[in-house]
Amino acid sequence: MQLKAGDRLKSAVCQTQVMVIAAPAGDVELCCGGAPLLSLDAEAQGGAPDPGHSGGTLIGKRYVSADGNLELLCTRPGEGSLSVGAAPLAVKEAKALPSSD
Amino acid sequence: MNLMTLLEMAAESMAGRVALQCGAARLTCAGLFAGAGRAAQRIRAAQVSQVALLDVASPALPLALFGAAWAGVPFAPLNYRLSGAELGALLERISPALLITDSGRAAQLAQRPGLQVLPRDEFIAHASASGTPGAAEAAGAPGDWSMQPEDPAVLLFTSGTTGAPKAAVLRHRHLVSYILGTVEFMSAAEEEANLVSVPPYHVAGVAALLSSLYAGRRIVQLAEFGASAWLDCAESESISHAFLVPTMLARIADELAATGRVVPPTLRALAYGGGRMPLPVIERAMRLFPPTASFTNAYGLTETSSTLSVLGPEEHRAALAGGDAMARQRLASVGRPLPGIEVQVRGPGGEVLPPGERGEIHVRGEQVSGEYLDGNSRLQADGWFPTRDGGYLDSAGYLFVEGRMDDIIVRGGENLSPGEIEAVLHEHEAVSDCAVVGVPDEEWGEAVAAVVALETGRSASARELQTHVRARLRSSRVPTSVHFVDELPYSETGKLLRRQIRDFLAAPPEAQPEPASTAPAAGEAAPTDSAPAEAPEAAAAPPPAPGRAGRRRFRALLGMALLAAALLAAWFAFSRF
């Protein structure tokens, strides 16, 4: 699917929802729980996450592809885990900063 | 990408947490979300292009901010201290608008063309559904907002200390990038509370709201700042976090010193920023606050969605511990850039300068807007934003900000940074506050003038302060004149009003409330004396209050010695500013 910053997507097989922060041009095979993500208003067919992609998502975490071109924000957590094709996305580790405002 | 995403996440994950508290009023995360929905309905019905808030801090701030984001209309908090004419000019620029304000102003502005005026209490009652049965059902459907990252979210009028205010445009992507880049979602413990005393029209006021909500930290609004009221609130609300502009922190330190009150041990994190922080002021504050309170200096601009760099608690502790000259020096810096921010210091030709060299600070990052309401943008094609702040980086990447480029004094072809001279004056034990500005000078183009407030009970002559500067800086930086005042003029948000100081100094000598004292800089001709100017009381209108009278005004002689000094200045004119 084509992605752009600001897009909101949901998992077809769990409660996960994400917002696209950054995306590469062209097609991205973005999945959660092993099944392609859907747009927020699409009808989910149900089902369960693939056992190979069931690490779960955490709200507020940012998920990035290995090359760093794709970045998502998890806006609702779920049982599936995010991947591009079979390659899992990693949690972007943020340096803890002192509160500044 | 919309600010509403941040609120929706907070409302889903922390529904019952108190998001905001103002006096007795409380809004939970879920309550704020529902209220924003009702506010959005009201805003959409008004069919305006802007939502403006002209008010002190109240629950109307988050309701209007998120209501506007939900409705897809930019939100413009306005300075409630503006005079009628200044305010009129701003309202004209944002019309047609829905204006939320206190009932007194609402009555005054009701007939203004292009404005729909809504009294604040009516707006809050509508949004909290307390006065309108069935209003809950009238709320917009969740998710019913635009996710276009480019949509403008907030318009903030910059303080305009050097000219007419400009409205910085912060788009949803700028603010969301700032929050995602600096705050970990739900990272705050449930008992944490952030005391917000900067006004809603300050970028730190908006940023505090977003950061705290996303972290899950309760916001406690203090509508009118006062040192005593701030301490009362910190105690009664078990405040853990706070942000202050430097003048506020200085006043709290004064209050602690004068009354012997103590800062409650719940206060763990105190951030300050928004204006210059003299080294003696922060050192004194750190000694007066308990060691349980850690300090963070934040540097940012309206146009950059708040903070760009931070000097953290560790660096503050290292500076206070003493023994390390470098650590103390870094206390005068604004720390290092946030992870998503690049900083460069550039020279007049745009060339990137190495560490230690002074120039204009440039920044780049997702949170940097750099554009204004009139369609102008200072953002360069490659994303760099010239901040118009002057400064330098040290070898470890610490950024030192020395003031606005506009305030640089050009004396005989040499560029002088007021901040450098002010820092040295501040080191004098009798000086409580000071400002250095350029004043027109026939010989040099501009001359260095210092305006100084002394510590209570201390004294220092102009000549003594000049000698103090001369011992530490090149002679061209020695103030030609030193004017004593009771206090310096600051805006409510802690910005030194240099324009007022320049106007004050530019007034003809006989119109000045106090005679000035001048003495020659090193290498210049010996002065001749001129009669002390008498100051009529009526001219005391400019904020630098009448100070110690009776000092003598000198006027530097022209002649060969001056010419020699001019040549010397030209010789030394290799400094960047």
Short mmCIF file of N, CA and C in Angstrom, two decimals, chain A residues 4-8 15 17-22 40 58-62 71-77 91-101, chain B residues 1 5 8-9 12-13 143 145 147 149 176 178 180-182 184-185 194 204 207-208 211 214 217 241 243 271 296 298 306-307 310 312-313 338-339:
data_model
loop_
_atom_site.label_atom_id
_atom_site.label_comp_id
_atom_site.label_asym_id
_atom_site.label_seq_id
_atom_site.Cartn_x
_atom_site.Cartn_y
_atom_site.Cartn_z
N LYS A 4 1.50 7.75 3.55
CA LYS A 4 2.03 9.10 3.72
C LYS A 4 1.85 9.53 5.17
N ALA A 5 2.67 10.50 5.59
CA ALA A 5 2.61 10.97 6.97
C ALA A 5 1.20 11.43 7.31
N GLY A 6 0.75 11.05 8.48
CA GLY A 6 -0.59 11.43 8.92
C GLY A 6 -1.62 10.33 8.71
N ASP A 7 -1.33 9.35 7.84
CA ASP A 7 -2.28 8.24 7.63
C ASP A 7 -2.51 7.48 8.92
N ARG A 8 -3.75 7.08 9.14
CA ARG A 8 -4.06 6.25 10.31
C ARG A 8 -4.52 4.89 9.80
N GLN A 15 -6.27 -5.25 18.02
CA GLN A 15 -6.75 -3.89 18.30
C GLN A 15 -5.77 -2.79 17.87
N GLN A 17 -3.70 0.13 16.45
CA GLN A 17 -3.86 1.24 15.49
C GLN A 17 -2.55 2.01 15.45
N VAL A 18 -2.24 2.54 14.26
CA VAL A 18 -0.99 3.30 14.12
C VAL A 18 -1.24 4.58 13.32
N MET A 19 -0.34 5.53 13.51
CA MET A 19 -0.31 6.72 12.67
C MET A 19 1.04 6.74 11.99
N VAL A 20 1.03 7.06 10.69
CA VAL A 20 2.28 7.10 9.94
C VAL A 20 3.01 8.41 10.25
N ILE A 21 4.25 8.29 10.70
CA ILE A 21 5.07 9.49 10.97
C ILE A 21 5.91 9.81 9.74
N ALA A 22 6.51 8.80 9.17
CA ALA A 22 7.32 8.98 7.96
C ALA A 22 7.20 7.71 7.14
N LEU A 40 -8.48 3.09 8.57
CA LEU A 40 -9.23 3.12 9.83
C LEU A 40 -10.71 2.81 9.64
N LEU A 58 2.77 -1.58 21.66
CA LEU A 58 2.59 -0.75 22.87
C LEU A 58 2.23 0.67 22.47
N ILE A 59 1.22 1.20 23.13
CA ILE A 59 0.79 2.56 22.80
C ILE A 59 1.89 3.56 23.12
N GLY A 60 2.05 4.53 22.22
CA GLY A 60 3.03 5.59 22.42
C GLY A 60 4.42 5.24 21.92
N LYS A 61 4.62 3.95 21.57
CA LYS A 61 5.95 3.57 21.05
C LYS A 61 6.00 3.89 19.56
N ARG A 62 7.20 4.24 19.13
CA ARG A 62 7.40 4.47 17.70
C ARG A 62 8.11 3.25 17.13
N GLU A 71 8.38 5.04 9.68
CA GLU A 71 8.21 5.21 11.12
C GLU A 71 6.73 5.35 11.44
N LEU A 72 6.29 4.59 12.43
CA LEU A 72 4.88 4.59 12.83
C LEU A 72 4.79 4.92 14.31
N LEU A 73 3.67 5.53 14.69
CA LEU A 73 3.38 5.72 16.11
C LEU A 73 2.20 4.81 16.45
N CYS A 74 2.36 3.99 17.47
CA CYS A 74 1.25 3.14 17.88
C CYS A 74 0.28 3.99 18.71
N THR A 75 -0.93 4.15 18.21
CA THR A 75 -1.91 4.99 18.90
C THR A 75 -2.92 4.14 19.68
N ARG A 76 -2.93 2.84 19.43
CA ARG A 76 -3.75 1.92 20.25
C ARG A 76 -3.03 0.58 20.26
N PRO A 77 -2.87 -0.02 21.41
CA PRO A 77 -2.08 -1.25 21.47
C PRO A 77 -2.89 -2.49 21.05
N VAL A 91 11.18 -1.23 17.90
CA VAL A 91 10.81 -0.06 18.70
C VAL A 91 11.96 0.94 18.62
N LYS A 92 11.60 2.19 18.33
CA LYS A 92 12.62 3.24 18.27
C LYS A 92 12.92 3.67 19.70
N GLU A 93 14.15 3.43 20.10
CA GLU A 93 14.52 3.78 21.47
C GLU A 93 14.78 5.27 21.56
N ALA A 94 14.09 5.92 22.49
CA ALA A 94 14.27 7.36 22.64
C ALA A 94 15.10 7.63 23.88
N LYS A 95 15.99 8.58 23.76
CA LYS A 95 16.79 9.00 24.89
C LYS A 95 15.87 9.76 25.86
N ALA A 96 15.94 9.44 27.14
CA ALA A 96 15.11 10.16 28.10
C ALA A 96 15.63 11.58 28.25
N LEU A 97 14.75 12.54 28.08
CA LEU A 97 15.13 13.94 28.16
C LEU A 97 14.50 14.57 29.40
N PRO A 98 15.18 15.54 29.98
CA PRO A 98 14.54 16.23 31.09
C PRO A 98 13.35 17.04 30.58
N SER A 99 12.32 17.13 31.41
CA SER A 99 11.15 17.92 31.04
C SER A 99 11.57 19.38 30.89
N SER A 100 11.16 20.00 29.78
CA SER A 100 11.66 21.34 29.52
C SER A 100 10.57 22.39 29.34
N ASP A 101 9.28 22.00 29.53
CA ASP A 101 8.25 23.05 29.48
C ASP A 101 7.00 22.67 30.25
N MET B 1 -2.01 13.45 10.77
CA MET B 1 -1.20 13.91 11.90
C MET B 1 -1.86 15.15 12.48
N THR B 5 -4.69 13.50 17.87
CA THR B 5 -4.19 12.14 18.07
C THR B 5 -3.59 12.00 19.46
N GLU B 8 -6.41 12.00 21.98
CA GLU B 8 -7.18 10.75 21.90
C GLU B 8 -6.43 9.60 22.60
N MET B 9 -5.13 9.56 22.39
CA MET B 9 -4.33 8.51 23.05
C MET B 9 -4.40 8.67 24.57
N GLU B 12 -7.79 7.62 25.89
CA GLU B 12 -8.04 6.17 25.88
C GLU B 12 -7.22 5.45 26.94
N SER B 13 -5.98 5.91 27.14
CA SER B 13 -5.11 5.17 28.06
C SER B 13 -5.14 5.68 29.49
N GLY B 143 -12.45 10.90 15.86
CA GLY B 143 -11.76 10.62 14.60
C GLY B 143 -12.21 11.52 13.48
N TRP B 145 -11.58 14.37 12.49
CA TRP B 145 -10.73 15.54 12.26
C TRP B 145 -9.77 15.24 11.13
N MET B 147 -6.39 14.76 9.15
CA MET B 147 -5.06 14.25 9.52
C MET B 147 -3.98 14.83 8.61
N PRO B 149 -0.98 16.71 7.83
CA PRO B 149 0.09 17.25 8.67
C PRO B 149 0.34 18.74 8.43
N VAL B 176 3.38 18.05 16.66
CA VAL B 176 3.37 16.60 16.93
C VAL B 176 4.81 16.08 16.91
N TYR B 178 7.46 17.72 17.70
CA TYR B 178 8.11 18.18 18.94
C TYR B 178 7.75 17.26 20.10
N LEU B 180 6.46 14.12 20.04
CA LEU B 180 6.96 12.74 19.88
C LEU B 180 8.48 12.68 20.07
N GLY B 181 9.16 13.75 19.71
CA GLY B 181 10.61 13.74 19.81
C GLY B 181 11.12 14.00 21.22
N THR B 182 10.28 14.56 22.09
CA THR B 182 10.80 14.95 23.41
C THR B 182 10.11 14.30 24.59
N GLU B 184 8.02 10.92 26.28
CA GLU B 184 7.63 9.51 26.21
C GLU B 184 6.18 9.42 26.70
N PHE B 185 5.35 8.76 25.89
CA PHE B 185 3.93 8.67 26.22
C PHE B 185 3.73 8.02 27.60
N ASN B 194 2.46 19.46 36.99
CA ASN B 194 3.28 20.50 36.37
C ASN B 194 2.61 21.85 36.59
N ALA B 204 5.74 28.38 25.41
CA ALA B 204 5.96 27.42 26.49
C ALA B 204 4.64 27.04 27.16
N ALA B 207 3.21 24.48 24.73
CA ALA B 207 4.04 23.27 24.77
C ALA B 207 3.86 22.52 26.09
N ALA B 208 3.74 23.26 27.19
CA ALA B 208 3.57 22.61 28.49
C ALA B 208 2.29 21.78 28.52
N SER B 211 2.92 18.63 26.22
CA SER B 211 3.91 17.71 26.81
C SER B 211 3.32 17.00 28.03
N TYR B 214 0.57 14.45 27.19
CA TYR B 214 1.10 13.24 26.56
C TYR B 214 1.86 12.38 27.57
N ARG B 217 0.95 13.89 32.93
CA ARG B 217 1.26 14.70 34.10
C ARG B 217 0.17 15.76 34.26
N HIS B 241 6.80 19.35 38.93
CA HIS B 241 7.48 19.93 37.78
C HIS B 241 7.01 21.38 37.59
N PHE B 243 7.83 25.14 35.02
CA PHE B 243 8.62 25.93 34.06
C PHE B 243 8.49 27.39 34.45
N ALA B 271 12.30 23.68 35.16
CA ALA B 271 12.89 24.11 33.90
C ALA B 271 12.73 25.61 33.78
N THR B 296 16.76 22.51 34.79
CA THR B 296 17.00 22.31 33.37
C THR B 296 16.82 23.65 32.66
N ALA B 298 16.15 25.45 29.22
CA ALA B 298 15.63 25.12 27.89
C ALA B 298 15.72 26.35 27.00
N SER B 306 8.84 25.59 20.51
CA SER B 306 9.45 25.50 21.84
C SER B 306 10.87 24.94 21.79
N THR B 307 11.20 24.08 22.74
CA THR B 307 12.60 23.77 23.07
C THR B 307 13.44 23.20 21.93
N VAL B 310 18.73 21.67 25.57
CA VAL B 310 18.58 21.67 27.03
C VAL B 310 19.94 21.49 27.71
N GLY B 312 20.91 20.04 31.15
CA GLY B 312 20.17 19.20 32.08
C GLY B 312 20.63 19.28 33.53
N PRO B 313 19.95 18.54 34.39
CA PRO B 313 20.25 18.54 35.83
C PRO B 313 21.70 18.19 36.15
N LEU B 338 18.49 19.06 21.17
CA LEU B 338 17.66 17.85 21.30
C LEU B 338 18.06 16.87 20.20
N PRO B 339 17.75 15.58 20.37
CA PRO B 339 18.18 14.60 19.37
C PRO B 339 17.72 14.92 17.93
#
